[in-house]
Amino acid sequence: MTYCLIQLAPGAYDLLLHGKIMGSVVRSGERSNNTFWTAELLEDGPPNQRPAPFAAIEHTFVTLEALCEWLGHPKVISNSGRSAVARRA
């Protein structure tokens, strides 16, 4: 799978698969405490029609790095148009 994250604002990304928006990635919680990241599909299709690695409509991670690893290290593009490395927020 070829995923890409496009930053919309700090802590918010569109999730693209093969160039098509199919979900979002958002940060929740306080910036320094209890922060978690959620990847969510836009459509809740049958489990056998969800793109890998999605077993459910949403998955939650402690860090953006862990989420990116789960997605197979997608390209991350910052809101200023420059490539960015997934980093702790």
mmCIF file of N, CA and C in Angstrom:
data_model
loop_
_atom_site.group_PDB
_atom_site.id
_atom_site.type_symbol
_atom_site.label_atom_id
_atom_site.label_comp_id
_atom_site.label_asym_id
_atom_site.label_seq_id
_atom_site.Cartn_x
_atom_site.Cartn_y
_atom_site.Cartn_z
ATOM 1 N N MET A 1 0.843 -1.185 0.000
ATOM 2 C CA MET A 1 0.000 0.000 0.000
ATOM 3 C C MET A 1 0.886 1.245 0.000
ATOM 4 N N THR A 2 0.478 2.249 -0.755
ATOM 5 C CA THR A 2 1.227 3.493 -0.813
ATOM 6 C C THR A 2 0.381 4.607 -0.209
ATOM 7 N N TYR A 3 0.677 4.926 1.037
ATOM 8 C CA TYR A 3 -0.034 5.985 1.737
ATOM 9 C C TYR A 3 0.779 7.269 1.715
ATOM 10 N N CYS A 4 0.073 8.390 1.901
ATOM 11 C CA CYS A 4 0.695 9.698 2.012
ATOM 12 C C CYS A 4 -0.121 10.498 3.015
ATOM 13 N N LEU A 5 0.548 11.276 3.848
ATOM 14 C CA LEU A 5 -0.120 12.174 4.784
ATOM 15 C C LEU A 5 0.132 13.604 4.339
ATOM 16 N N ILE A 6 -0.946 14.381 4.202
ATOM 17 C CA ILE A 6 -0.851 15.794 3.849
ATOM 18 C C ILE A 6 -1.312 16.595 5.058
ATOM 19 N N GLN A 7 -0.413 17.396 5.627
ATOM 20 C CA GLN A 7 -0.752 18.161 6.827
ATOM 21 C C GLN A 7 -1.703 19.293 6.483
ATOM 22 N N LEU A 8 -2.794 19.374 7.235
ATOM 23 C CA LEU A 8 -3.776 20.449 7.077
ATOM 24 C C LEU A 8 -3.530 21.555 8.098
ATOM 25 N N ALA A 9 -3.156 21.143 9.296
ATOM 26 C CA ALA A 9 -2.877 22.038 10.428
ATOM 27 C C ALA A 9 -2.061 21.211 11.414
ATOM 28 N N PRO A 10 -1.473 21.839 12.422
ATOM 29 C CA PRO A 10 -0.747 21.036 13.408
ATOM 30 C C PRO A 10 -1.667 19.973 14.016
ATOM 31 N N GLY A 11 -1.267 18.709 13.903
ATOM 32 C CA GLY A 11 -2.051 17.614 14.469
ATOM 33 C C GLY A 11 -3.188 17.119 13.606
ATOM 34 N N ALA A 12 -3.255 17.529 12.344
ATOM 35 C CA ALA A 12 -4.340 17.088 11.456
ATOM 36 C C ALA A 12 -3.809 16.839 10.045
ATOM 37 N N TYR A 13 -4.103 15.664 9.521
ATOM 38 C CA TYR A 13 -3.629 15.263 8.199
ATOM 39 C C TYR A 13 -4.736 14.596 7.406
ATOM 40 N N ASP A 14 -4.728 14.806 6.089
ATOM 41 C CA ASP A 14 -5.503 13.969 5.189
ATOM 42 C C ASP A 14 -4.681 12.712 4.970
ATOM 43 N N LEU A 15 -5.360 11.580 4.876
ATOM 44 C CA LEU A 15 -4.707 10.302 4.614
ATOM 45 C C LEU A 15 -5.066 9.883 3.192
ATOM 46 N N LEU A 16 -4.064 9.816 2.341
ATOM 47 C CA LEU A 16 -4.274 9.453 0.946
ATOM 48 C C LEU A 16 -3.733 8.055 0.687
ATOM 49 N N LEU A 17 -4.433 7.337 -0.172
ATOM 50 C CA LEU A 17 -3.990 6.034 -0.638
ATOM 51 C C LEU A 17 -3.979 6.086 -2.149
ATOM 52 N N HIS A 18 -2.814 5.904 -2.750
ATOM 53 C CA HIS A 18 -2.644 6.010 -4.206
ATOM 54 C C HIS A 18 -3.209 7.327 -4.726
ATOM 55 N N GLY A 19 -2.996 8.424 -3.973
ATOM 56 C CA GLY A 19 -3.401 9.752 -4.401
ATOM 57 C C GLY A 19 -4.846 10.125 -4.130
ATOM 58 N N LYS A 20 -5.624 9.236 -3.544
ATOM 59 C CA LYS A 20 -7.041 9.503 -3.260
ATOM 60 C C LYS A 20 -7.251 9.632 -1.750
ATOM 61 N N ILE A 21 -7.941 10.706 -1.316
ATOM 62 C CA ILE A 21 -8.231 10.875 0.114
ATOM 63 C C ILE A 21 -9.189 9.774 0.546
ATOM 64 N N MET A 22 -8.749 9.028 1.561
ATOM 65 C CA MET A 22 -9.594 7.946 2.049
ATOM 66 C C MET A 22 -9.735 7.943 3.567
ATOM 67 N N GLY A 23 -9.127 8.956 4.214
ATOM 68 C CA GLY A 23 -9.236 9.012 5.657
ATOM 69 C C GLY A 23 -8.518 10.220 6.220
ATOM 70 N N SER A 24 -8.359 10.206 7.536
ATOM 71 C CA SER A 24 -7.684 11.308 8.218
ATOM 72 C C SER A 24 -6.842 10.764 9.356
ATOM 73 N N VAL A 25 -5.896 11.579 9.769
ATOM 74 C CA VAL A 25 -5.067 11.297 10.939
ATOM 75 C C VAL A 25 -5.118 12.543 11.802
ATOM 76 N N VAL A 26 -5.501 12.377 13.064
ATOM 77 C CA VAL A 26 -5.622 13.529 13.955
ATOM 78 C C VAL A 26 -4.997 13.231 15.315
ATOM 79 N N ARG A 27 -4.507 14.299 15.933
ATOM 80 C CA ARG A 27 -3.964 14.225 17.290
ATOM 81 C C ARG A 27 -5.062 14.659 18.248
ATOM 82 N N SER A 28 -5.179 13.936 19.347
ATOM 83 C CA SER A 28 -6.152 14.277 20.382
ATOM 84 C C SER A 28 -5.443 14.338 21.722
ATOM 85 N N GLY A 29 -6.063 15.024 22.667
ATOM 86 C CA GLY A 29 -5.488 15.140 23.998
ATOM 87 C C GLY A 29 -4.654 16.391 24.121
ATOM 88 N N GLU A 30 -4.117 16.581 25.318
ATOM 89 C CA GLU A 30 -3.258 17.734 25.571
ATOM 90 C C GLU A 30 -1.934 17.553 24.856
ATOM 91 N N ARG A 31 -1.316 18.639 24.492
ATOM 92 C CA ARG A 31 -0.073 18.586 23.711
ATOM 93 C C ARG A 31 1.051 17.839 24.424
ATOM 94 N N SER A 32 1.151 17.977 25.735
ATOM 95 C CA SER A 32 2.254 17.324 26.447
ATOM 96 C C SER A 32 1.821 16.109 27.257
ATOM 97 N N ASN A 33 0.530 15.967 27.500
ATOM 98 C CA ASN A 33 0.036 14.849 28.315
ATOM 99 C C ASN A 33 -1.144 14.173 27.629
ATOM 100 N N ASN A 34 -1.198 12.870 27.757
ATOM 101 C CA ASN A 34 -2.342 12.099 27.253
ATOM 102 C C ASN A 34 -2.623 12.315 25.771
ATOM 103 N N THR A 35 -1.575 12.506 24.979
ATOM 104 C CA THR A 35 -1.746 12.696 23.545
ATOM 105 C C THR A 35 -1.829 11.345 22.862
ATOM 106 N N PHE A 36 -2.719 11.240 21.891
ATOM 107 C CA PHE A 36 -2.773 10.045 21.062
ATOM 108 C C PHE A 36 -3.158 10.445 19.649
ATOM 109 N N TRP A 37 -2.853 9.574 18.712
ATOM 110 C CA TRP A 37 -3.090 9.808 17.286
ATOM 111 C C TRP A 37 -4.053 8.757 16.764
ATOM 112 N N THR A 38 -5.022 9.183 15.948
ATOM 113 C CA THR A 38 -6.011 8.273 15.398
ATOM 114 C C THR A 38 -6.009 8.352 13.878
ATOM 115 N N ALA A 39 -5.951 7.196 13.244
ATOM 116 C CA ALA A 39 -6.134 7.079 11.797
ATOM 117 C C ALA A 39 -7.547 6.553 11.584
ATOM 118 N N GLU A 40 -8.331 7.270 10.774
ATOM 119 C CA GLU A 40 -9.737 6.910 10.578
ATOM 120 C C GLU A 40 -10.089 6.936 9.100
ATOM 121 N N LEU A 41 -10.794 5.900 8.655
ATOM 122 C CA LEU A 41 -11.285 5.847 7.286
ATOM 123 C C LEU A 41 -12.509 6.729 7.135
ATOM 124 N N LEU A 42 -12.706 7.303 5.950
ATOM 125 C CA LEU A 42 -13.890 8.121 5.689
ATOM 126 C C LEU A 42 -15.145 7.269 5.574
ATOM 127 N N GLU A 43 -14.995 6.066 5.031
ATOM 128 C CA GLU A 43 -16.143 5.184 4.828
ATOM 129 C C GLU A 43 -15.956 3.901 5.622
ATOM 130 N N ASP A 44 -17.055 3.445 6.218
ATOM 131 C CA ASP A 44 -17.028 2.217 7.006
ATOM 132 C C ASP A 44 -17.542 1.072 6.151
ATOM 133 N N GLY A 45 -16.684 0.596 5.251
ATOM 134 C CA GLY A 45 -17.054 -0.527 4.405
ATOM 135 C C GLY A 45 -16.894 -1.846 5.134
ATOM 136 N N PRO A 46 -17.304 -2.931 4.488
ATOM 137 C CA PRO A 46 -17.119 -4.256 5.083
ATOM 138 C C PRO A 46 -15.631 -4.514 5.359
ATOM 139 N N PRO A 47 -15.328 -5.255 6.412
ATOM 140 C CA PRO A 47 -13.926 -5.501 6.771
ATOM 141 C C PRO A 47 -13.073 -6.022 5.609
ATOM 142 N N ASN A 48 -13.636 -6.850 4.755
ATOM 143 C CA ASN A 48 -12.844 -7.406 3.650
ATOM 144 C C ASN A 48 -12.598 -6.404 2.524
ATOM 145 N N GLN A 49 -13.211 -5.213 2.606
ATOM 146 C CA GLN A 49 -13.001 -4.183 1.592
ATOM 147 C C GLN A 49 -12.186 -2.996 2.113
ATOM 148 N N ARG A 50 -11.771 -3.054 3.367
ATOM 149 C CA ARG A 50 -10.940 -1.982 3.937
ATOM 150 C C ARG A 50 -9.504 -2.154 3.459
ATOM 151 N N PRO A 51 -8.830 -1.033 3.191
ATOM 152 C CA PRO A 51 -7.428 -1.156 2.770
ATOM 153 C C PRO A 51 -6.551 -1.621 3.931
ATOM 154 N N ALA A 52 -5.565 -2.423 3.615
ATOM 155 C CA ALA A 52 -4.612 -2.858 4.641
ATOM 156 C C ALA A 52 -3.862 -1.630 5.133
ATOM 157 N N PRO A 53 -3.548 -1.562 6.357
ATOM 158 C CA PRO A 53 -3.698 -2.533 7.441
ATOM 159 C C PRO A 53 -4.955 -2.320 8.292
ATOM 160 N N PHE A 54 -5.958 -1.604 7.794
ATOM 161 C CA PHE A 54 -7.154 -1.294 8.577
ATOM 162 C C PHE A 54 -8.018 -2.533 8.808
ATOM 163 N N ALA A 55 -8.094 -2.985 10.061
ATOM 164 C CA ALA A 55 -8.997 -4.062 10.448
ATOM 165 C C ALA A 55 -10.313 -3.477 10.956
ATOM 166 N N ALA A 56 -10.280 -2.214 11.362
ATOM 167 C CA ALA A 56 -11.454 -1.491 11.858
ATOM 168 C C ALA A 56 -11.463 -0.122 11.174
ATOM 169 N N ILE A 57 -12.527 0.649 11.380
ATOM 170 C CA ILE A 57 -12.615 1.964 10.739
ATOM 171 C C ILE A 57 -11.605 2.945 11.329
ATOM 172 N N GLU A 58 -11.191 2.730 12.597
ATOM 173 C CA GLU A 58 -10.184 3.605 13.183
ATOM 174 C C GLU A 58 -9.230 2.826 14.073
ATOM 175 N N HIS A 59 -8.013 3.356 14.142
ATOM 176 C CA HIS A 59 -6.961 2.769 14.964
ATOM 177 C C HIS A 59 -6.245 3.911 15.680
ATOM 178 N N THR A 60 -5.891 3.690 16.937
ATOM 179 C CA THR A 60 -5.281 4.727 17.760
ATOM 180 C C THR A 60 -3.870 4.313 18.176
ATOM 181 N N PHE A 61 -2.963 5.314 18.210
ATOM 182 C CA PHE A 61 -1.556 5.095 18.511
ATOM 183 C C PHE A 61 -1.071 6.153 19.485
ATOM 184 N N VAL A 62 -0.030 5.836 20.244
ATOM 185 C CA VAL A 62 0.533 6.756 21.228
ATOM 186 C C VAL A 62 1.332 7.862 20.545
ATOM 187 N N THR A 63 1.968 7.551 19.418
ATOM 188 C CA THR A 63 2.774 8.548 18.714
ATOM 189 C C THR A 63 2.452 8.546 17.227
ATOM 190 N N LEU A 64 2.758 9.658 16.574
ATOM 191 C CA LEU A 64 2.618 9.735 15.123
ATOM 192 C C LEU A 64 3.612 8.782 14.462
ATOM 193 N N GLU A 65 4.777 8.625 15.054
ATOM 194 C CA GLU A 65 5.771 7.712 14.509
ATOM 195 C C GLU A 65 5.243 6.284 14.466
ATOM 196 N N ALA A 66 4.579 5.849 15.532
ATOM 197 C CA ALA A 66 4.015 4.495 15.580
ATOM 198 C C ALA A 66 2.924 4.329 14.527
ATOM 199 N N LEU A 67 2.095 5.344 14.362
ATOM 200 C CA LEU A 67 1.048 5.305 13.349
ATOM 201 C C LEU A 67 1.667 5.200 11.955
ATOM 202 N N CYS A 68 2.698 5.998 11.701
ATOM 203 C CA CYS A 68 3.368 5.969 10.395
ATOM 204 C C CYS A 68 4.030 4.615 10.140
ATOM 205 N N GLU A 69 4.610 4.038 11.160
ATOM 206 C CA GLU A 69 5.201 2.708 11.000
ATOM 207 C C GLU A 69 4.123 1.702 10.619
ATOM 208 N N TRP A 70 2.967 1.762 11.270
ATOM 209 C CA TRP A 70 1.843 0.872 10.996
ATOM 210 C C TRP A 70 1.359 1.024 9.551
ATOM 211 N N LEU A 71 1.388 2.260 9.041
ATOM 212 C CA LEU A 71 0.959 2.517 7.664
ATOM 213 C C LEU A 71 2.031 2.172 6.625
ATOM 214 N N GLY A 72 3.207 1.781 7.078
ATOM 215 C CA GLY A 72 4.266 1.445 6.145
ATOM 216 C C GLY A 72 5.140 2.620 5.761
ATOM 217 N N HIS A 73 5.299 3.575 6.680
ATOM 218 C CA HIS A 73 6.160 4.749 6.489
ATOM 219 C C HIS A 73 5.729 5.603 5.295
ATOM 220 N N PRO A 74 4.536 6.200 5.388
ATOM 221 C CA PRO A 74 4.060 7.034 4.276
ATOM 222 C C PRO A 74 4.869 8.305 4.124
ATOM 223 N N LYS A 75 4.825 8.863 2.931
ATOM 224 C CA LYS A 75 5.400 10.187 2.706
ATOM 225 C C LYS A 75 4.560 11.172 3.505
ATOM 226 N N VAL A 76 5.217 12.097 4.208
ATOM 227 C CA VAL A 76 4.525 13.108 5.011
ATOM 228 C C VAL A 76 4.858 14.463 4.420
ATOM 229 N N ILE A 77 3.819 15.202 4.020
ATOM 230 C CA ILE A 77 4.008 16.520 3.425
ATOM 231 C C ILE A 77 3.427 17.561 4.375
ATOM 232 N N SER A 78 4.264 18.524 4.755
ATOM 233 C CA SER A 78 3.828 19.549 5.698
ATOM 234 C C SER A 78 2.876 20.526 5.014
ATOM 235 N N ASN A 79 2.217 21.340 5.812
ATOM 236 C CA ASN A 79 1.274 22.306 5.259
ATOM 237 C C ASN A 79 1.968 23.424 4.485
ATOM 238 N N SER A 80 3.274 23.480 4.555
ATOM 239 C CA SER A 80 4.005 24.489 3.775
ATOM 240 C C SER A 80 4.502 23.900 2.466
ATOM 241 N N GLY A 81 4.119 22.630 2.200
ATOM 242 C CA GLY A 81 4.469 21.999 0.939
ATOM 243 C C GLY A 81 5.811 21.304 0.932
ATOM 244 N N ARG A 82 6.553 21.365 2.030
ATOM 245 C CA ARG A 82 7.857 20.711 2.094
ATOM 246 C C ARG A 82 7.705 19.342 2.749
ATOM 247 N N SER A 83 8.435 18.368 2.278
ATOM 248 C CA SER A 83 8.406 17.051 2.911
ATOM 249 C C SER A 83 8.850 17.180 4.353
ATOM 250 N N ALA A 84 8.230 16.388 5.207
ATOM 251 C CA ALA A 84 8.560 16.430 6.619
ATOM 252 C C ALA A 84 8.692 15.004 7.123
ATOM 253 N N VAL A 85 9.508 14.832 8.111
ATOM 254 C CA VAL A 85 9.623 13.538 8.765
ATOM 255 C C VAL A 85 8.625 13.541 9.897
ATOM 256 N N ALA A 86 7.878 12.441 10.029
ATOM 257 C CA ALA A 86 6.929 12.349 11.135
ATOM 258 C C ALA A 86 7.691 12.590 12.431
ATOM 259 N N ARG A 87 7.178 13.477 13.236
ATOM 260 C CA ARG A 87 7.872 13.829 14.471
ATOM 261 C C ARG A 87 6.874 13.927 15.616
ATOM 262 N N ARG A 88 7.406 13.843 16.814
ATOM 263 C CA ARG A 88 6.534 13.979 17.978
ATOM 264 C C ARG A 88 6.003 15.388 18.033
ATOM 265 N N ALA A 89 4.739 15.492 18.375
ATOM 266 C CA ALA A 89 4.132 16.824 18.459
ATOM 267 C C ALA A 89 3.786 17.145 19.886
#
